[in-house]
Coordinates of C-alpha atoms in Angstrom, one line a residue:
Chain A
M45 CA -15.4 -26.8 -42.3
I46 CA -14.2 -27.1 -45.8
D47 CA -17.6 -26.2 -47.2
D48 CA -17.7 -23.1 -45.1
D49 CA -14.3 -22.0 -46.3
I50 CA -15.4 -22.3 -49.9
K51 CA -18.6 -20.4 -49.3
T52 CA -16.9 -17.5 -47.6
G53 CA -14.2 -17.5 -50.2
G54 CA -16.8 -17.4 -52.9
A55 CA -18.7 -14.5 -51.2
G56 CA -15.5 -12.6 -50.7
T57 CA -14.4 -12.9 -54.3
A58 CA -17.9 -11.8 -55.5
A59 CA -17.8 -8.7 -53.3
A60 CA -14.3 -7.9 -54.5
A61 CA -15.4 -8.2 -58.1
I62 CA -18.2 -5.8 -57.6
S63 CA -16.0 -3.2 -55.9
R64 CA -13.4 -3.7 -58.5
G65 CA -16.0 -3.1 -61.2
E66 CA -16.0 0.6 -60.2
A67 CA -19.1 1.5 -62.1
P68 CA -19.3 5.3 -62.1
E69 CA -21.4 6.4 -59.2
T70 CA -24.6 8.1 -60.1
E71 CA -25.5 11.4 -58.2
G72 CA -28.3 9.5 -56.3
E73 CA -25.8 6.9 -55.0
E74 CA -23.4 9.5 -53.9
L75 CA -26.2 11.3 -52.0
I76 CA -27.1 8.1 -50.2
R77 CA -23.5 7.6 -49.3
R78 CA -23.3 11.1 -47.8
R79 CA -26.5 10.6 -45.9
R80 CA -25.3 7.3 -44.5
F81 CA -22.1 9.0 -43.4
L82 CA -23.9 11.8 -41.7
Q83 CA -26.4 9.5 -40.0
A84 CA -23.5 7.4 -38.7
G85 CA -21.7 10.5 -37.4
I86 CA -24.8 11.8 -35.6
G87 CA -25.4 8.3 -34.1
V88 CA -21.8 8.0 -32.8
G89 CA -22.0 11.6 -31.5
I90 CA -25.2 10.9 -29.5
A91 CA -23.9 7.6 -28.2
L92 CA -20.6 9.3 -27.0
T93 CA -22.5 12.1 -25.3
V94 CA -25.0 9.9 -23.5
G95 CA -22.3 7.4 -22.5
G96 CA -19.9 10.2 -21.4
I97 CA -22.5 11.9 -19.3
S98 CA -23.4 8.6 -17.7
I99 CA -19.8 7.7 -17.0
L100 CA -19.1 11.2 -15.6
S101 CA -22.1 11.1 -13.3
V102 CA -21.1 7.6 -12.0
T103 CA -17.5 8.6 -11.4
S104 CA -18.5 11.8 -9.6
S105 CA -20.6 9.9 -7.2
L106 CA -17.7 7.6 -6.4
R107 CA -16.5 10.3 -4.0
P108 CA -19.3 10.5 -1.5
A109 CA -20.7 14.0 -0.7
P110 CA -20.0 14.9 2.9
T111 CA -23.2 14.8 5.0
V112 CA -23.9 17.3 7.8
T113 CA -25.8 16.3 10.9
P114 CA -26.3 18.3 14.1
E115 CA -23.4 16.2 15.6
T116 CA -21.0 17.0 12.7
E117 CA -21.7 20.8 12.4
P118 CA -18.7 22.9 13.2
P119 CA -18.6 24.8 16.5
A120 CA -20.7 28.0 16.4
P121 CA -20.7 31.2 18.5
G122 CA -22.5 30.7 21.8
D123 CA -21.7 27.0 22.0
K124 CA -20.5 25.7 25.4
L125 CA -17.5 23.3 25.7
V126 CA -17.7 19.8 27.2
F127 CA -15.0 17.3 28.0
A128 CA -14.6 14.6 25.3
E129 CA -14.2 12.0 28.0
D130 CA -17.1 13.2 30.1
Q131 CA -19.6 14.9 27.8
S132 CA -22.0 15.9 30.6
H133 CA -19.5 18.2 32.1
V134 CA -19.6 21.8 30.8
V135 CA -16.1 23.3 31.1
V136 CA -15.3 26.3 33.4
P137 CA -11.9 27.9 33.6
D138 CA -11.2 26.4 37.0
D139 CA -11.4 22.9 35.6
L140 CA -8.1 23.5 33.9
Q141 CA -4.8 23.6 35.7
L142 CA -2.3 26.4 34.8
A143 CA 0.2 25.4 32.2
A144 CA -0.7 21.7 32.3
A145 CA -1.3 19.2 29.6
P146 CA -4.3 20.3 27.4
K147 CA -7.8 18.7 27.7
T148 CA -9.8 17.5 24.7
V149 CA -13.3 19.1 24.3
Y150 CA -16.2 19.2 22.0
A151 CA -18.6 22.1 21.4
M152 CA -22.2 21.7 22.7
D153 CA -25.2 23.5 21.3
P154 CA -26.7 25.1 24.5
A155 CA -30.3 25.0 23.2
S156 CA -30.5 21.5 21.8
K157 CA -27.8 20.0 24.2
V158 CA -26.4 18.2 21.1
V159 CA -22.7 17.5 21.6
K160 CA -20.9 18.1 18.3
S161 CA -18.8 14.9 18.6
G162 CA -19.8 13.4 15.2
T163 CA -16.5 14.2 13.5
D164 CA -12.9 14.4 14.7
N165 CA -12.7 17.8 13.0
N166 CA -14.7 19.2 15.9
L167 CA -12.3 18.0 18.5
A168 CA -10.5 20.9 20.3
L169 CA -7.7 21.2 22.8
V170 CA -8.0 23.7 25.7
S171 CA -5.2 24.8 28.0
R172 CA -4.9 27.5 30.6
F173 CA -2.0 29.8 31.0
D174 CA -1.1 33.0 32.8
P175 CA -2.8 35.6 30.6
S176 CA 0.4 37.8 30.6
S177 CA 2.4 34.9 29.1
L178 CA 0.2 34.8 26.0
S179 CA 1.5 36.5 22.8
A180 CA -0.2 39.7 21.6
D181 CA -2.2 38.0 18.7
T182 CA -3.2 35.1 20.9
K183 CA -4.7 37.2 23.7
P184 CA -7.8 38.5 21.9
H185 CA -9.0 34.9 21.3
A186 CA -8.3 33.7 24.9
A187 CA -10.8 33.9 27.8
A188 CA -9.4 34.0 31.4
G189 CA -6.1 32.7 30.0
V190 CA -7.7 29.7 28.3
V191 CA -6.8 29.1 24.7
A192 CA -8.5 26.6 22.4
Y193 CA -7.2 25.0 19.2
S194 CA -8.3 22.4 16.7
A195 CA -6.8 19.0 17.9
I196 CA -6.3 17.9 14.3
C197 CA -2.6 18.1 13.2
T198 CA -2.2 20.1 10.0
H199 CA 0.4 17.6 8.8
L200 CA -1.5 14.3 8.3
C201 CA -4.7 14.7 10.4
C202 CA -3.6 12.8 13.5
M203 CA -4.8 14.1 16.9
V204 CA -2.3 16.3 18.6
S205 CA -2.6 14.4 21.9
L206 CA 0.8 14.7 23.6
W207 CA 2.2 17.4 25.8
D208 CA 5.9 18.4 25.6
A209 CA 6.2 19.4 29.2
Q210 CA 9.8 20.7 28.8
H211 CA 9.0 23.3 26.2
Q212 CA 5.3 23.5 27.0
W213 CA 4.4 22.7 23.5
L214 CA 1.6 20.6 22.0
H215 CA 3.1 17.5 20.5
C216 CA 1.7 15.3 17.7
P217 CA 2.6 11.6 18.3
C218 CA 2.5 10.6 14.6
H219 CA 5.4 12.6 13.1
H220 CA 6.4 14.8 16.0
A221 CA 5.1 18.1 14.9
E222 CA 5.1 20.7 17.8
Y223 CA 3.0 23.8 18.3
D224 CA 3.3 26.6 20.8
P225 CA -0.2 27.1 22.5
R226 CA 1.0 30.5 24.0
N227 CA 1.7 31.8 20.5
G228 CA -1.3 31.0 18.3
A229 CA -0.3 27.3 18.1
K230 CA 2.5 28.2 15.6
V231 CA 4.7 25.4 14.4
M232 CA 7.8 25.2 16.5
A233 CA 9.2 21.9 15.2
G234 CA 8.4 19.0 12.9
P235 CA 6.7 18.6 9.6
A236 CA 3.4 20.5 10.0
P237 CA 2.8 23.1 7.3
R238 CA 0.8 25.6 9.3
A239 CA -0.4 26.5 12.8
L240 CA -3.4 24.7 14.4
P241 CA -6.7 26.6 13.7
V242 CA -7.7 28.9 16.6
L243 CA -11.1 28.5 18.3
P244 CA -11.8 32.0 19.8
L245 CA -13.3 31.8 23.3
K246 CA -15.2 34.1 25.7
I247 CA -16.7 33.7 29.1
A248 CA -20.5 33.7 29.5
D249 CA -22.3 32.7 32.7
G250 CA -18.9 31.8 34.1
Q251 CA -18.5 29.0 31.5
L252 CA -16.2 28.7 28.5
T253 CA -18.1 29.7 25.4
V254 CA -17.2 29.7 21.7
A255 CA -16.8 33.3 20.5
A256 CA -16.4 32.4 16.8
G257 CA -15.9 29.3 14.7
F258 CA -12.4 28.0 13.9
L259 CA -10.5 30.8 12.3
T260 CA -8.8 28.7 9.6
L261 CA -9.7 25.5 7.9
V262 CA -9.5 22.4 10.1
G263 CA -7.6 19.3 8.9
C264 CA -4.6 18.5 6.8
N265 CA -3.9 19.3 3.1
S266 CA -6.5 22.0 3.0
Chain B
M59 CA -11.0 -45.6 -11.3
L60 CA -8.0 -43.8 -12.9
K61 CA -8.9 -45.6 -16.1
W62 CA -12.5 -44.4 -15.9
F63 CA -11.3 -40.8 -15.7
D64 CA -8.6 -41.3 -18.3
E65 CA -11.1 -42.4 -20.9
R66 CA -13.1 -39.2 -20.3
V67 CA -10.7 -36.4 -19.5
Y68 CA -7.4 -37.8 -21.0
L69 CA -5.5 -37.9 -17.7
K70 CA -2.5 -39.6 -19.2
R71 CA -2.1 -37.0 -21.9
F72 CA -2.4 -34.2 -19.4
Y73 CA 0.1 -35.9 -17.1
N74 CA 2.7 -36.4 -19.9
K75 CA 2.2 -33.0 -21.3
F76 CA 2.0 -30.8 -18.2
L77 CA 2.8 -32.7 -15.0
R78 CA 6.1 -34.0 -16.1
K79 CA 7.5 -30.5 -16.4
A80 CA 11.0 -30.3 -15.1
F81 CA 11.6 -28.1 -12.1
P82 CA 15.2 -27.0 -11.5
V83 CA 16.2 -27.4 -7.9
H84 CA 17.9 -24.7 -5.9
H85 CA 17.1 -23.5 -2.4
S86 CA 16.8 -19.9 -3.6
F87 CA 14.0 -20.9 -6.0
F88 CA 11.6 -21.5 -3.1
L89 CA 11.2 -17.9 -2.2
G90 CA 8.5 -17.4 -4.9
E91 CA 6.8 -20.6 -3.8
I92 CA 6.7 -19.3 -0.2
T93 CA 5.0 -16.1 -1.5
L94 CA 2.4 -18.3 -3.2
F95 CA 1.9 -20.4 -0.1
S96 CA 1.3 -17.2 1.9
F97 CA -1.3 -16.1 -0.6
V98 CA -3.1 -19.4 -0.4
T99 CA -3.0 -19.2 3.4
L100 CA -4.3 -15.7 3.3
V101 CA -7.2 -16.7 1.1
L102 CA -8.1 -19.7 3.3
T103 CA -7.9 -17.7 6.6
G104 CA -9.6 -14.7 4.9
I105 CA -12.7 -16.8 4.1
F106 CA -13.2 -17.5 7.8
L107 CA -12.6 -13.8 8.7
S108 CA -14.8 -12.3 6.0
I109 CA -17.9 -14.4 6.9
N110 CA -17.7 -13.1 10.5
F111 CA -16.7 -9.5 9.9
E112 CA -19.2 -6.7 9.8
P113 CA -17.8 -3.9 7.6
S114 CA -19.4 -0.9 9.3
I115 CA -18.6 1.8 11.8
R116 CA -22.2 2.1 12.9
M117 CA -22.1 2.4 16.7
I118 CA -23.6 -0.6 18.5
T119 CA -24.0 -1.1 22.2
E120 CA -22.3 -4.3 23.5
G121 CA -22.1 -5.0 27.2
G122 CA -23.0 -1.4 28.1
Q123 CA -20.2 -0.1 25.8
K124 CA -20.7 1.8 22.6
L125 CA -18.5 0.3 20.0
P126 CA -18.1 0.6 16.2
A127 CA -19.6 -2.6 14.6
A128 CA -16.4 -3.5 12.8
Y129 CA -14.4 -3.4 16.0
A130 CA -17.1 -5.4 17.9
S131 CA -17.2 -8.0 15.1
V132 CA -13.4 -8.5 15.3
R133 CA -13.8 -9.0 19.0
F134 CA -16.4 -11.6 18.2
I135 CA -14.0 -13.3 15.8
D136 CA -11.4 -13.4 18.6
S137 CA -14.0 -15.1 20.9
L138 CA -14.6 -18.0 18.4
P139 CA -12.7 -21.2 18.8
F140 CA -9.2 -20.6 17.2
G141 CA -10.6 -17.3 16.0
M142 CA -7.8 -15.2 17.5
V143 CA -5.1 -17.6 16.1
I144 CA -6.7 -17.6 12.6
R145 CA -6.7 -13.8 12.6
S146 CA -3.1 -13.8 13.8
I147 CA -2.1 -16.3 11.1
H148 CA -3.7 -14.0 8.5
H149 CA -1.6 -11.1 9.8
W150 CA 1.6 -13.1 9.9
A151 CA 1.1 -14.7 6.5
A152 CA 0.7 -11.2 5.0
N153 CA 4.0 -10.2 6.6
V154 CA 5.7 -13.3 5.3
M155 CA 4.2 -12.7 1.8
I156 CA 5.7 -9.3 1.5
A157 CA 9.0 -10.3 2.9
A158 CA 9.3 -13.4 0.7
A159 CA 8.2 -11.4 -2.4
F160 CA 10.9 -8.8 -1.7
L161 CA 13.6 -11.5 -1.2
H162 CA 12.4 -13.3 -4.3
M163 CA 12.9 -10.0 -6.2
I164 CA 16.4 -9.5 -4.8
R165 CA 17.2 -13.1 -5.9
I166 CA 16.0 -12.3 -9.4
L167 CA 18.0 -9.1 -9.4
I168 CA 21.4 -10.5 -8.3
T169 CA 21.2 -13.6 -10.6
G170 CA 20.2 -11.5 -13.7
A171 CA 17.0 -13.5 -14.2
Y172 CA 15.1 -10.3 -15.1
K173 CA 16.9 -10.2 -18.5
K174 CA 15.4 -11.0 -21.9
P175 CA 12.9 -12.8 -22.3
R176 CA 11.7 -12.4 -18.7
E177 CA 11.0 -8.6 -18.6
I178 CA 7.2 -9.1 -18.5
N179 CA 7.4 -11.3 -15.5
W180 CA 9.7 -8.8 -13.7
I181 CA 7.1 -6.1 -14.2
L182 CA 4.2 -8.4 -13.2
G183 CA 6.3 -9.3 -10.1
I184 CA 6.7 -5.6 -9.1
C185 CA 2.9 -5.2 -9.6
L186 CA 2.3 -8.2 -7.4
L187 CA 4.5 -6.8 -4.6
G188 CA 2.7 -3.4 -4.9
F189 CA -0.8 -5.0 -4.8
S190 CA 0.3 -7.1 -1.8
I191 CA 1.3 -4.0 0.1
F192 CA -1.9 -2.3 -0.9
A193 CA -3.8 -5.3 0.3
A194 CA -1.9 -5.3 3.6
F195 CA -2.7 -1.6 4.1
T196 CA -6.5 -2.0 3.4
G197 CA -6.6 -5.1 5.7
Y198 CA -4.9 -3.2 8.5
S199 CA -7.7 -0.6 8.4
L200 CA -10.6 -3.0 8.8
P201 CA -10.7 -3.8 12.6
F202 CA -11.1 -0.1 13.2
D203 CA -9.3 0.0 16.5
A204 CA -7.4 3.1 17.8
F205 CA -4.2 2.0 16.0
S206 CA -5.7 1.0 12.7
A207 CA -7.9 4.1 12.5
T208 CA -4.9 6.3 13.1
A209 CA -2.7 4.5 10.5
T210 CA -5.4 4.6 7.9
K211 CA -6.0 8.3 8.6
I212 CA -2.4 9.0 7.9
G213 CA -2.7 6.9 4.7
Y214 CA -5.6 9.2 3.7
G215 CA -3.5 12.3 4.4
I216 CA -0.6 11.0 2.3
A217 CA -2.9 10.0 -0.6
S218 CA -4.7 13.3 -0.6
S219 CA -1.4 15.2 -0.7
L220 CA -0.8 14.0 -4.3
P221 CA -1.1 17.1 -6.5
I222 CA -4.3 17.6 -8.6
V223 CA -5.8 14.1 -8.3
G224 CA -5.0 13.5 -4.7
R225 CA -8.2 14.7 -3.0
W226 CA -10.5 13.0 -5.5
F227 CA -8.5 9.8 -5.5
A228 CA -8.3 9.7 -1.7
G229 CA -12.1 10.5 -1.5
V230 CA -12.9 7.6 -3.8
F231 CA -10.6 5.2 -2.1
F232 CA -11.4 6.0 1.5
G233 CA -15.1 7.0 0.9
G234 CA -14.7 10.7 1.8
Q235 CA -12.4 12.2 4.5
F236 CA -11.5 9.1 6.6
P237 CA -13.4 8.0 8.7
T238 CA -16.9 8.3 7.3
E239 CA -19.7 5.7 7.2
H240 CA -18.6 4.8 3.7
S241 CA -14.9 4.2 4.5
I242 CA -14.9 0.7 6.0
P243 CA -17.4 -0.9 3.6
R244 CA -15.3 0.5 0.7
L245 CA -12.0 -0.6 2.1
N246 CA -13.5 -4.0 2.9
A247 CA -14.7 -4.5 -0.7
I248 CA -11.3 -3.6 -2.0
H249 CA -9.6 -5.9 0.5
I250 CA -11.7 -9.0 0.3
L251 CA -12.8 -8.9 -3.3
W252 CA -10.9 -6.8 -5.8
L253 CA -7.4 -7.1 -4.6
P254 CA -7.5 -10.9 -4.1
L255 CA -9.0 -11.1 -7.6
I256 CA -6.3 -8.9 -9.1
L257 CA -3.6 -10.7 -7.2
G258 CA -5.0 -14.1 -8.3
V259 CA -5.1 -13.1 -12.0
F260 CA -1.6 -11.6 -11.8
I261 CA -0.3 -14.7 -10.0
V262 CA -1.7 -17.0 -12.7
G263 CA -0.1 -14.8 -15.3
H264 CA 3.2 -14.8 -13.5
V265 CA 3.3 -18.6 -13.1
L266 CA 2.0 -19.2 -16.7
I267 CA 4.7 -17.0 -18.2
M268 CA 7.3 -18.8 -16.1
Y269 CA 5.9 -22.1 -17.3
L270 CA 6.0 -21.0 -21.0
Q271 CA 9.5 -19.5 -20.8
K272 CA 10.8 -22.3 -18.7
H273 CA 12.4 -21.6 -15.4
T274 CA 16.0 -20.2 -15.5
Q275 CA 18.6 -23.0 -15.0
P276 CA 20.9 -22.9 -12.0
R277 CA 24.6 -22.4 -12.8
Y278 CA 25.5 -26.1 -12.1
A279 CA 23.1 -27.3 -14.8
E280 CA 25.4 -25.9 -17.5
K281 CA 28.2 -28.2 -16.3
V282 CA 26.1 -31.3 -15.6
A283 CA 24.0 -31.3 -18.8
P284 CA 24.8 -28.4 -21.1
G285 CA 21.9 -27.4 -23.4
K286 CA 19.4 -29.5 -21.6
I287 CA 16.7 -28.7 -19.0
L288 CA 17.8 -30.1 -15.7
G289 CA 15.3 -30.6 -12.9
V290 CA 12.9 -32.9 -11.2
P291 CA 9.4 -33.6 -12.7
F292 CA 6.6 -31.6 -11.3
F293 CA 4.6 -34.7 -10.3
P294 CA 5.2 -36.4 -8.1
Q295 CA 8.7 -35.2 -7.0
Q296 CA 8.4 -31.4 -7.1
A297 CA 4.8 -31.6 -5.9
L298 CA 6.0 -33.6 -2.9
I299 CA 8.7 -31.0 -2.1
M300 CA 6.1 -28.3 -2.4
A301 CA 3.7 -30.1 -0.1
I302 CA 6.4 -30.6 2.5
L303 CA 7.5 -26.9 2.3
F304 CA 3.8 -25.8 2.5
S305 CA 3.3 -27.9 5.7
F306 CA 6.5 -26.5 7.1
F307 CA 5.4 -22.9 6.2
V308 CA 2.0 -23.4 7.8
G309 CA 3.6 -24.8 11.0
V310 CA 6.1 -21.9 11.3
V311 CA 3.4 -19.2 10.7
A312 CA 1.0 -20.9 13.1
I313 CA 3.7 -20.9 15.8
L314 CA 4.5 -17.3 15.1
A315 CA 0.8 -16.4 15.2
A316 CA 0.2 -18.2 18.5
V317 CA 3.2 -16.7 20.2
F318 CA 2.9 -13.2 18.9
I319 CA -0.8 -12.4 18.7
A320 CA -1.4 -9.9 15.9
N321 CA -3.0 -6.5 16.7
P322 CA -4.5 -7.1 20.2
I323 CA -7.4 -4.8 19.5
Q324 CA -8.8 -5.4 23.1
V325 CA -5.7 -3.6 24.4
F326 CA -5.8 -0.8 21.8
G327 CA -9.5 0.0 22.2
P328 CA -11.8 1.6 19.8
P329 CA -10.8 5.0 18.2
G330 CA -11.1 7.8 20.8
P331 CA -10.2 11.5 21.2
T332 CA -6.5 10.8 21.4
T333 CA -4.0 9.4 19.0
P334 CA -1.8 6.5 20.2
E335 CA 1.9 6.7 19.5
V336 CA 1.8 4.8 16.2
K337 CA 4.5 3.5 13.9
P338 CA 3.5 2.0 10.5
E339 CA 4.2 -1.7 9.7
W340 CA 7.8 -2.5 8.9
Y341 CA 7.3 -2.4 5.1
F342 CA 6.1 1.2 5.3
L343 CA 8.8 2.4 7.7
W344 CA 11.2 3.4 4.9
I345 CA 8.5 5.8 3.5
Y346 CA 7.7 6.9 7.0
G347 CA 11.3 7.6 7.7
F348 CA 11.8 9.4 4.4
L349 CA 8.8 11.6 5.2
Q350 CA 10.4 12.6 8.5
M351 CA 13.4 14.0 6.6
I352 CA 11.4 16.5 4.6
P353 CA 11.1 19.9 6.4
A354 CA 7.7 21.6 6.4
S355 CA 9.2 24.5 4.5
W356 CA 9.8 22.4 1.3
K357 CA 6.8 23.3 -0.8
F358 CA 6.3 25.1 -4.1
S359 CA 3.5 25.7 -6.5
V360 CA 3.5 25.6 -10.3
I361 CA 0.7 27.3 -12.1
G362 CA -1.5 27.3 -9.0
I363 CA -0.9 23.6 -8.2
E364 CA 0.5 23.0 -4.7
F365 CA 3.3 20.5 -4.2
G366 CA 3.6 20.1 -0.4
P367 CA 6.3 18.4 1.7
E368 CA 4.3 15.1 1.8
F369 CA 4.4 14.9 -1.9
L370 CA 8.1 15.7 -2.1
G371 CA 8.6 12.9 0.5
L372 CA 6.7 10.5 -1.9
V373 CA 8.9 11.5 -4.9
V374 CA 11.8 9.2 -4.0
P375 CA 9.6 6.1 -3.3
I376 CA 7.8 6.8 -6.6
L377 CA 11.2 7.1 -8.4
V378 CA 12.3 3.8 -6.8
V379 CA 9.2 2.0 -8.3
I380 CA 9.7 3.6 -11.7
L381 CA 13.3 2.6 -11.8
G382 CA 12.2 -0.9 -10.9
F383 CA 9.8 -1.0 -13.9
I384 CA 12.4 0.1 -16.4
F385 CA 15.3 -1.8 -14.9
P386 CA 15.2 -4.9 -17.2
F387 CA 15.2 -2.7 -20.3
L388 CA 18.5 -1.2 -19.3
D389 CA 20.2 -4.5 -20.2
V390 CA 20.8 -4.3 -23.9
S391 CA 22.2 -7.8 -24.7
R392 CA 20.1 -9.5 -27.3
R393 CA 20.9 -13.0 -26.2
K394 CA 18.1 -15.0 -24.6
F395 CA 19.0 -15.6 -21.0
R396 CA 19.0 -19.1 -19.8
Y397 CA 21.5 -19.8 -17.1
L398 CA 21.6 -17.8 -13.9
E399 CA 24.5 -15.5 -13.5
L400 CA 26.6 -15.9 -10.4
P401 CA 26.3 -12.8 -8.1
S402 CA 30.1 -13.0 -7.7
R403 CA 30.7 -12.4 -11.4
F404 CA 28.9 -9.1 -11.3
P405 CA 30.3 -7.2 -8.3
W406 CA 28.7 -3.8 -9.3
R407 CA 25.2 -5.2 -9.9
T408 CA 25.3 -7.2 -6.7
G409 CA 26.7 -4.2 -5.0
A410 CA 23.8 -2.0 -6.3
A411 CA 21.3 -4.6 -5.1
M412 CA 22.9 -4.4 -1.6
G413 CA 22.8 -0.6 -2.0
V414 CA 19.0 -0.8 -2.5
I415 CA 18.7 -2.9 0.6
G416 CA 21.0 -0.3 2.3
F417 CA 18.6 2.5 1.3
F418 CA 15.6 0.7 2.7
A419 CA 17.6 -0.1 5.9
A420 CA 18.8 3.5 6.3
S421 CA 15.3 5.0 5.7
T422 CA 13.9 2.5 8.2
L423 CA 16.4 3.6 10.8
I424 CA 15.4 7.2 10.2
A425 CA 11.9 6.2 11.1
Y426 CA 13.3 6.0 14.7
R427 CA 15.1 9.4 14.3
H428 CA 13.1 11.0 17.0
D429 CA 13.6 8.2 19.5
L430 CA 17.3 7.9 18.7
G431 CA 17.9 11.7 18.6
I432 CA 19.3 11.7 15.1
S433 CA 19.4 15.3 13.7
M434 CA 18.0 16.2 10.3
A435 CA 21.4 16.7 8.7
L436 CA 22.7 13.4 10.0
S437 CA 19.6 11.7 8.6
W438 CA 20.4 12.9 5.1
V439 CA 24.0 11.8 5.5
I440 CA 22.9 8.3 6.6
V441 CA 20.3 7.9 3.9
I442 CA 22.6 9.0 1.1
G443 CA 25.7 7.4 2.6
T444 CA 24.5 4.0 3.5
P445 CA 23.6 2.8 0.0
L446 CA 26.9 4.1 -1.4
L447 CA 28.8 2.4 1.4
F448 CA 26.9 -0.9 1.0
T449 CA 27.5 -0.9 -2.8
A450 CA 31.2 -0.1 -2.4
I451 CA 31.8 -2.7 0.4
T452 CA 29.9 -5.4 -1.4
A453 CA 31.7 -4.8 -4.7
G454 CA 35.0 -4.5 -2.9
I455 CA 34.5 -7.8 -1.0
I456 CA 33.5 -9.6 -4.2
R457 CA 36.6 -8.2 -6.0
L458 CA 38.9 -9.3 -3.2
A459 CA 37.4 -12.8 -2.7
Y460 CA 36.6 -13.8 -6.3
G461 CA 38.5 -11.4 -8.5
P462 CA 41.8 -13.2 -9.2
K463 CA 40.1 -16.7 -9.3
E464 CA 37.5 -15.5 -11.8
R465 CA 40.1 -14.0 -14.0
R466 CA 42.0 -17.3 -14.2
L467 CA 38.9 -19.1 -15.5
P468 CA 38.8 -18.9 -19.3
V469 CA 35.5 -17.2 -20.4
P470 CA 33.8 -19.4 -23.0
P471 CA 33.4 -17.7 -26.4
A472 CA 30.0 -16.3 -27.0
A473 CA 29.3 -18.5 -30.1
V474 CA 29.6 -21.6 -28.0
Q475 CA 27.1 -20.2 -25.5
V476 CA 24.6 -19.4 -28.3
Q477 CA 24.8 -23.0 -29.5
R478 CA 24.1 -24.4 -26.1
G479 CA 21.3 -22.0 -25.6
G480 CA 19.7 -23.0 -28.8

């Protein structure tokens, strides 16, 4: 231990003496110093760039990219509707009682028979009303009095699965947002920021058919 | 045998130096220990659960039923001998941990033990409480039944409502828009590895700092042996007390767990196309209640960045946490704190602590606003009024009960206290 201390102490004083000597730098020495500085600068620059790009690429992959499969594709025009609870049953207007609690449905591609139940965002609510009771801007999207809306609450993405029979409103069980299905699923009460997205319907071969995809973005905070 | 070890690992020196540490005795000092016992119980039961759990929402067919693998594996755990009780103990120990940590914090608050030199431990303690709640939330998501999936989805919605970083942060934490195939593996890794690791490190730091700074002395110690550390040695006396308390703790939690089975996932069923009527766990109810008081119309945008009602609902909870962090620095006395202060000597501080409890209680009550038919305006009156009322009543009662008597006691001059403290 003691020996070591003496050695380092000795080396330190020697180095200090050299630097204190301050012999006037020759031009060559100064050039070497500059070159060293530039080399170090370039080296640090390259290291930071490579390291930064690596870190960025890793952090960006932390949030997985959404994958789309036939089951998770959004409803498209021409799709049929099937009940979420019984996916072999294609919905016809007569399956639905007038002004009753809504049913949950998924879209089904009629060609491939794939039911698009791979994501909650494809879940829709259908209810049937007297066509004359629908508001003017709801009517064009309804078929035989049947209206369809996304089942995903625009507040915090719960499923709007309750029916407020007194007001005839769709009711979200999580934070009690309420939507009026006769009037474009506009927010009637509670914390939801916007109306439920509309799924326009038409009738083809007597079956409920998707006329166009969801008119607004499905989900919360979007 | 002991001699053999002593010659090799210097047992006697270790014993004299560390295990004779004096532990002051007061029943309110056990709250921190109970928190620690909960953590130990959680780790032990967690080992059993983690080796049987399959973190995946891959659909598997079991008995003709298509089920997510995570849900099916929790059913498997329930079918093992004592499996359901162990899962239930895990659940109840988590609840006890959060409750005990909170009460421990209130004890520190009303006795002034957060003051210099213990500010670091106060901050570590708040972090520990935060991480515990975080751990409870991630654990709740894992069985992937109808309830837990809904609750976690709401958590995703709230996290992604944070301005600017929200969507990215929620995407990283929940593995995309919950639920995706990445969600449960990711939450599982956070729950069974990273959070226990972080909690473990913070607990070691918390205890080590307490050990170095020495535990605060109860008030009576100043009268019995002024200027000296009063307490029982860690080994064997305090260790025995801890062993007894730990056994008692395990017994109580086991009875709770056996009588009230946690999250009966068989009843809830796997996630389906409907949302069950879900309320968050009790330690989230105050945030839930607060969110219910923010109307949907409360939103604004600054330079293109949207601040929605969910974010505004989070502002107050975030402020509560920030206030907690800076609280010990509001005390400006330079003196090193040694003896606990009597809550009755500080009517306004004790009152404020009761006000904090009042705020949590009132916000929790508002969580049932819809069931109780409380209007929005009345909610605001309750949430603002209750803390003020609690504070005033507590301070008033203390003034009435202790005021005249305290005033008759001569306050010892500061110089004498410094001498004793040194």
